[in-house]
Coordinates of C-alpha atoms in Angstrom, one line a residue:
M1 CA -0.6 -0.2 -0.1
A2 CA 2.9 2.4 1.0
A3 CA 4.5 1.5 -2.7
S4 CA 1.6 2.2 -3.9
S5 CA 1.3 5.3 -2.6
L6 CA 4.2 6.5 -3.9
S7 CA 4.5 4.9 -7.0
T8 CA 1.5 7.7 -7.4
F9 CA 3.1 10.1 -5.8
S10 CA 6.2 10.3 -7.6
S11 CA 3.9 11.1 -11.4
L12 CA 3.5 13.9 -9.7
S13 CA 5.1 17.1 -11.0
L14 CA 4.7 20.9 -9.2
R15 CA 7.4 21.8 -12.7
T16 CA 5.8 21.5 -15.7
P17 CA 8.6 20.1 -19.0
S18 CA 10.2 21.6 -21.6
R19 CA 9.5 22.4 -24.6
F20 CA 13.3 19.8 -25.7
S21 CA 12.7 17.4 -23.1
P22 CA 13.2 13.7 -23.4
F23 CA 9.6 12.8 -22.5
Q24 CA 7.4 14.3 -24.0
S25 CA 5.4 11.3 -24.3
Q26 CA 4.6 10.2 -21.0
P27 CA 1.2 12.0 -18.9
H28 CA 2.5 14.8 -16.3
H29 CA 0.2 16.1 -13.8
T30 CA 0.5 19.9 -13.1
F31 CA -0.3 21.6 -10.0
F32 CA -1.4 25.5 -10.7
I33 CA -0.5 27.8 -7.0
P34 CA -2.3 31.1 -6.9
K35 CA -0.1 33.3 -5.1
P36 CA -1.1 35.6 -2.2
I37 CA -2.3 39.1 -2.7
H38 CA 0.1 41.0 -0.8
P39 CA -1.0 44.9 -0.3
P40 CA 0.4 48.1 -2.2
F41 CA 3.6 48.8 -0.9
Y42 CA 2.1 52.4 0.3
L43 CA -0.2 50.8 2.4
L44 CA 2.7 48.6 4.2
L45 CA 4.5 52.2 5.7
N46 CA 1.2 53.0 7.2
P47 CA -0.8 50.0 7.8
T48 CA -3.2 52.7 10.1
K49 CA -5.0 52.9 6.3
L50 CA -5.7 49.5 5.9
D51 CA -8.6 49.5 7.8
S52 CA -10.0 51.5 6.1
I53 CA -9.6 49.7 3.0
K54 CA -13.5 47.6 3.1
P55 CA -14.1 44.7 0.0
N56 CA -17.6 44.8 -1.6
S57 CA -17.3 48.9 -0.4
T58 CA -19.4 50.6 -3.1
T59 CA -20.0 54.8 -3.0
A60 CA -23.2 54.5 -5.5
E61 CA -26.1 55.3 -4.0
T62 CA -30.2 53.2 -5.4
I63 CA -33.2 55.4 -5.4
F64 CA -35.9 53.8 -5.1
F65 CA -38.9 55.6 -6.8
D66 CA -41.4 53.3 -3.8
N67 CA -44.6 56.3 -4.4
T68 CA -45.2 56.1 -8.5
D69 CA -47.5 53.8 -10.6
P70 CA -45.3 53.3 -13.9
E71 CA -49.3 52.6 -15.7
E72 CA -50.2 55.9 -14.5
I73 CA -50.8 58.5 -16.9
S74 CA -49.1 61.4 -16.6
T75 CA -50.3 64.6 -18.5
Y76 CA -48.0 67.4 -19.6
D77 CA -49.0 71.2 -18.2
P78 CA -46.8 73.7 -20.6
P79 CA -46.6 77.5 -19.2
E80 CA -49.0 80.0 -19.2
R81 CA -47.5 82.3 -22.0
P82 CA -46.5 86.1 -21.6
E83 CA -48.8 89.1 -22.1
D84 CA -46.1 90.8 -24.5
F85 CA -46.1 87.1 -26.5
I86 CA -46.7 87.6 -31.1
E87 CA -46.7 84.5 -32.8
P88 CA -44.9 84.0 -35.3
P89 CA -46.6 84.3 -38.9
S90 CA -47.4 80.9 -40.3
F91 CA -44.9 79.6 -43.5
D92 CA -48.8 80.1 -45.9
D93 CA -49.3 83.3 -44.0
G94 CA -46.4 85.8 -46.2
P95 CA -44.8 86.8 -49.4
L96 CA -45.6 85.2 -52.6
E97 CA -41.9 84.3 -54.4
S98 CA -42.1 86.0 -57.7
E99 CA -41.2 83.3 -60.7
E100 CA -36.9 85.5 -60.4
E101 CA -36.4 84.2 -57.8
I102 CA -37.8 80.7 -57.7
A103 CA -35.3 81.0 -60.3
K104 CA -32.4 82.0 -58.6
A105 CA -32.9 79.6 -56.0
Y106 CA -33.6 76.5 -57.7
E107 CA -30.0 77.5 -60.6
E108 CA -28.5 78.1 -56.8
L109 CA -29.0 75.1 -56.0
Y110 CA -28.9 72.8 -59.2
G111 CA -27.7 75.3 -61.8
A112 CA -29.2 76.9 -64.2
A113 CA -32.4 75.6 -65.6
Y114 CA -34.1 73.6 -68.8
S115 CA -34.5 76.9 -71.4
G116 CA -30.8 77.7 -70.8
E117 CA -31.5 81.1 -69.3
T118 CA -29.2 81.8 -66.6
F119 CA -30.4 84.4 -63.6
L120 CA -27.2 84.9 -61.3
G121 CA -25.2 85.6 -64.3
N122 CA -23.5 82.8 -64.8
D123 CA -21.7 81.0 -68.0
I124 CA -24.5 78.6 -69.4
Y125 CA -22.3 78.1 -72.7
V126 CA -20.2 75.9 -70.4
M127 CA -22.3 72.2 -70.7
D128 CA -21.3 70.6 -67.6
S129 CA -24.7 73.6 -66.2
K130 CA -27.1 71.2 -68.5
V131 CA -29.7 70.1 -66.8
K132 CA -29.7 65.9 -66.7
K133 CA -32.5 64.0 -67.3
T134 CA -32.9 60.0 -65.2
T135 CA -33.8 58.3 -67.9
G136 CA -34.7 54.2 -67.6
F137 CA -32.3 51.6 -65.2
G138 CA -31.2 54.4 -63.8
K139 CA -29.0 56.7 -66.3
T140 CA -28.4 60.1 -67.1
K141 CA -28.9 61.9 -69.9
K142 CA -27.3 64.5 -71.2
E143 CA -30.0 67.5 -73.1
K144 CA -28.1 69.7 -74.9
A145 CA -27.0 73.1 -73.8
K146 CA -29.4 75.4 -75.4
D147 CA -26.6 78.2 -75.9
G148 CA -27.3 78.5 -79.5
F149 CA -24.0 77.0 -79.7
D150 CA -24.6 74.5 -82.8
E151 CA -22.5 71.1 -82.5
R152 CA -20.3 69.3 -85.2
V153 CA -18.8 65.6 -85.1
V154 CA -15.0 65.5 -87.4
Q155 CA -14.2 61.9 -86.6
V156 CA -15.3 59.4 -84.3
R157 CA -12.1 56.6 -83.7
R158 CA -11.8 53.5 -81.7
V159 CA -8.4 53.8 -79.4
T160 CA -7.0 51.2 -77.3
K161 CA -4.5 52.1 -74.1
V162 CA -2.4 49.0 -73.0
V163 CA -2.3 47.5 -70.1
K164 CA -1.3 44.7 -68.3
G165 CA -4.3 42.4 -68.3
G166 CA -4.5 43.7 -72.2
K167 CA -6.5 46.6 -73.7
Q168 CA -8.6 48.8 -73.5
L169 CA -11.1 49.9 -76.1
H170 CA -11.8 54.2 -75.7
F171 CA -13.7 56.2 -78.1
R172 CA -11.2 59.6 -79.4
A173 CA -14.2 62.4 -80.6
I174 CA -13.3 65.6 -82.5
V175 CA -16.7 68.5 -82.2
V176 CA -16.7 71.9 -83.7
V177 CA -18.9 74.3 -82.1
G178 CA -19.8 77.1 -83.5
D179 CA -22.5 79.7 -83.7
K180 CA -21.8 81.2 -87.1
K181 CA -21.5 84.5 -86.4
G182 CA -17.4 84.0 -85.2
Q183 CA -17.3 82.4 -82.6
V184 CA -15.4 78.6 -83.0
G185 CA -13.9 76.2 -81.1
V186 CA -12.4 72.7 -81.4
G187 CA -12.7 69.8 -78.9
V188 CA -11.0 66.1 -78.2
G189 CA -12.8 63.8 -75.5
K190 CA -12.0 60.4 -75.2
A191 CA -14.4 57.8 -73.0
K192 CA -15.5 54.8 -73.3
E193 CA -18.9 55.5 -75.2
V194 CA -20.0 57.1 -77.9
I195 CA -22.1 58.7 -77.3
A196 CA -20.3 60.0 -73.7
A197 CA -17.4 61.6 -76.1
V198 CA -19.0 63.8 -77.7
Q199 CA -19.9 65.4 -75.4
K200 CA -16.7 65.3 -73.5
S201 CA -15.7 66.6 -77.2
A202 CA -18.3 69.0 -77.1
V203 CA -17.3 70.8 -73.8
N204 CA -13.6 70.7 -74.4
A205 CA -14.8 73.4 -78.0
R206 CA -16.5 75.9 -75.5
R207 CA -13.6 75.7 -73.2
N208 CA -11.1 76.9 -76.5
L209 CA -13.6 79.7 -78.6
I210 CA -12.3 82.1 -80.6
T211 CA -13.9 85.3 -82.6
V212 CA -12.7 85.1 -86.2
P213 CA -12.1 88.4 -88.1
M214 CA -14.6 88.4 -91.2
T215 CA -15.4 91.9 -93.3
K216 CA -18.9 92.6 -94.2
Y217 CA -18.3 89.7 -97.7
L218 CA -18.5 87.5 -94.3
T219 CA -15.2 86.5 -95.3
F220 CA -11.3 87.0 -94.2
P221 CA -9.5 90.7 -94.5
H222 CA -6.1 88.9 -95.2
R223 CA -4.2 86.2 -96.8
S224 CA -3.3 83.7 -93.6
E225 CA -1.3 80.5 -93.2
G226 CA -1.1 78.5 -90.0
D227 CA 0.3 74.4 -89.3
F228 CA 0.1 72.4 -85.6
G229 CA 2.0 69.6 -85.9
A230 CA 2.6 68.2 -89.5
A231 CA -0.3 70.2 -90.3
R232 CA -0.2 73.0 -92.6
V233 CA -3.2 75.1 -94.0
M234 CA -3.3 78.2 -96.8
L235 CA -7.5 80.8 -96.1
R236 CA -7.1 82.6 -99.0
P237 CA -10.1 85.2 -99.1
A238 CA -13.0 85.5 -101.6
A239 CA -15.4 87.8 -103.5
P240 CA -19.4 87.6 -102.9
G241 CA -21.2 84.2 -104.0
T242 CA -17.5 82.1 -104.1
G243 CA -18.3 79.9 -101.0
V244 CA -17.3 77.7 -98.9
I245 CA -13.8 76.1 -101.2
A246 CA -11.6 74.0 -99.1
G247 CA -12.8 70.1 -97.4
G248 CA -12.1 68.8 -94.7
A249 CA -12.0 69.6 -91.2
V250 CA -10.5 72.8 -92.7
R251 CA -14.6 73.3 -94.2
I252 CA -16.3 71.8 -91.5
V253 CA -14.9 75.0 -88.4
L254 CA -14.9 77.8 -92.0
E255 CA -18.7 76.7 -91.7
M256 CA -18.8 76.7 -87.7
A257 CA -17.8 80.1 -87.9
G258 CA -20.3 81.6 -90.2
V259 CA -18.2 82.0 -92.4
E260 CA -19.1 82.3 -96.8
N261 CA -16.7 82.9 -98.9
A262 CA -13.5 81.8 -99.0
L263 CA -10.4 79.3 -99.8
G264 CA -9.2 76.7 -98.1
K265 CA -6.3 73.9 -98.8
Q266 CA -4.8 71.3 -96.6
L267 CA -0.4 71.8 -97.3
G268 CA 0.5 68.6 -94.9
S269 CA -0.3 65.9 -93.2
N270 CA -4.5 64.6 -93.8
N271 CA -4.6 64.4 -90.1
A272 CA -8.1 65.6 -89.2
L273 CA -7.6 66.9 -85.0
N274 CA -4.4 68.9 -86.4
N275 CA -5.4 70.7 -89.2
A276 CA -8.8 72.2 -87.4
R277 CA -6.3 73.1 -85.1
A278 CA -4.0 74.7 -87.6
T279 CA -7.0 76.7 -89.1
V280 CA -7.8 77.9 -85.0
V281 CA -3.8 79.2 -85.7
A282 CA -4.2 80.2 -89.1
V283 CA -7.5 82.2 -88.3
Q284 CA -5.7 83.8 -84.7
K285 CA -3.2 84.8 -87.2
M286 CA -5.9 87.6 -88.6
R287 CA -6.9 91.4 -87.9
Q288 CA -8.9 93.5 -89.1
F289 CA -7.7 96.9 -91.1
S290 CA -9.3 98.9 -87.8
E291 CA -7.4 97.2 -85.7
V292 CA -3.7 97.9 -87.6
A293 CA -4.7 102.1 -88.6
Q294 CA -5.6 102.3 -84.6
E295 CA -1.8 100.7 -83.9
R296 CA 0.1 102.5 -86.5
G297 CA -1.8 105.2 -85.6
I298 CA -3.1 106.1 -88.9
P299 CA -6.6 106.6 -91.1
M300 CA -8.2 103.2 -91.9
E301 CA -8.0 104.7 -95.4
E302 CA -4.5 105.3 -95.6
L303 CA -3.5 101.6 -95.5
W304 CA -3.6 101.9 -99.0
K305 CA -1.5 104.5 -99.7

């Protein structure tokens, strides 16, 4: 009996075996002896403070409402109004807003109205202020801004961008806008859809408007040449009744500007975008006779002497 108890006691151990012990396969029993809780060191220096520590002591007070009935319905007695109290007017009793005030408030929140008229002096020539019209499946369709400018698409091309995962297909659109009264602009835009690309290029064209100098016969005041990249464009004035004799992007730019009698020719590359921009460069080099006379400080009649 004593031998069996000793063998049982010898199998118990008060230490946890090491991870690298070769006797990991043998079962071991471990006893966890809790450490004694000692008071803080500063309390040992002053033993009188130990008496003030009481277990399970709390300083919170619990208040019980024994006299209240939870099922009782309480009534609210509002305070009396003072003698000099004046009741504010109702919203419906105020003066009615005019149509212009309503339009100004609407434009301040959402931009220019569908009609394209501005009441706050904003720039309605930018297509960003166009009204968004919600269509089926949550898509938004932008209406054309009624700002007096016509749009004409010069070219739509498919362009690809080579990325790590393959090729991304986009569309590039070239659009010319003009009011046929001397204002014209060329813009380009890219998007994943043709409609979005045309809208972007129209916005870009409205941001790059120029004024075309013309005579009373709706032709150029003098000859001019312009180049952009490898494209080179020649512009010449023409007699009344001649019409616009030009081709490609040059003809579209001149027609949207309102020129009715002119001669144009592409002398370099056939790239539509570069030829359109070369036409703009050639037009920007032109000046009216009155501007030249004013710079020289002489009457306009003496320019041809």
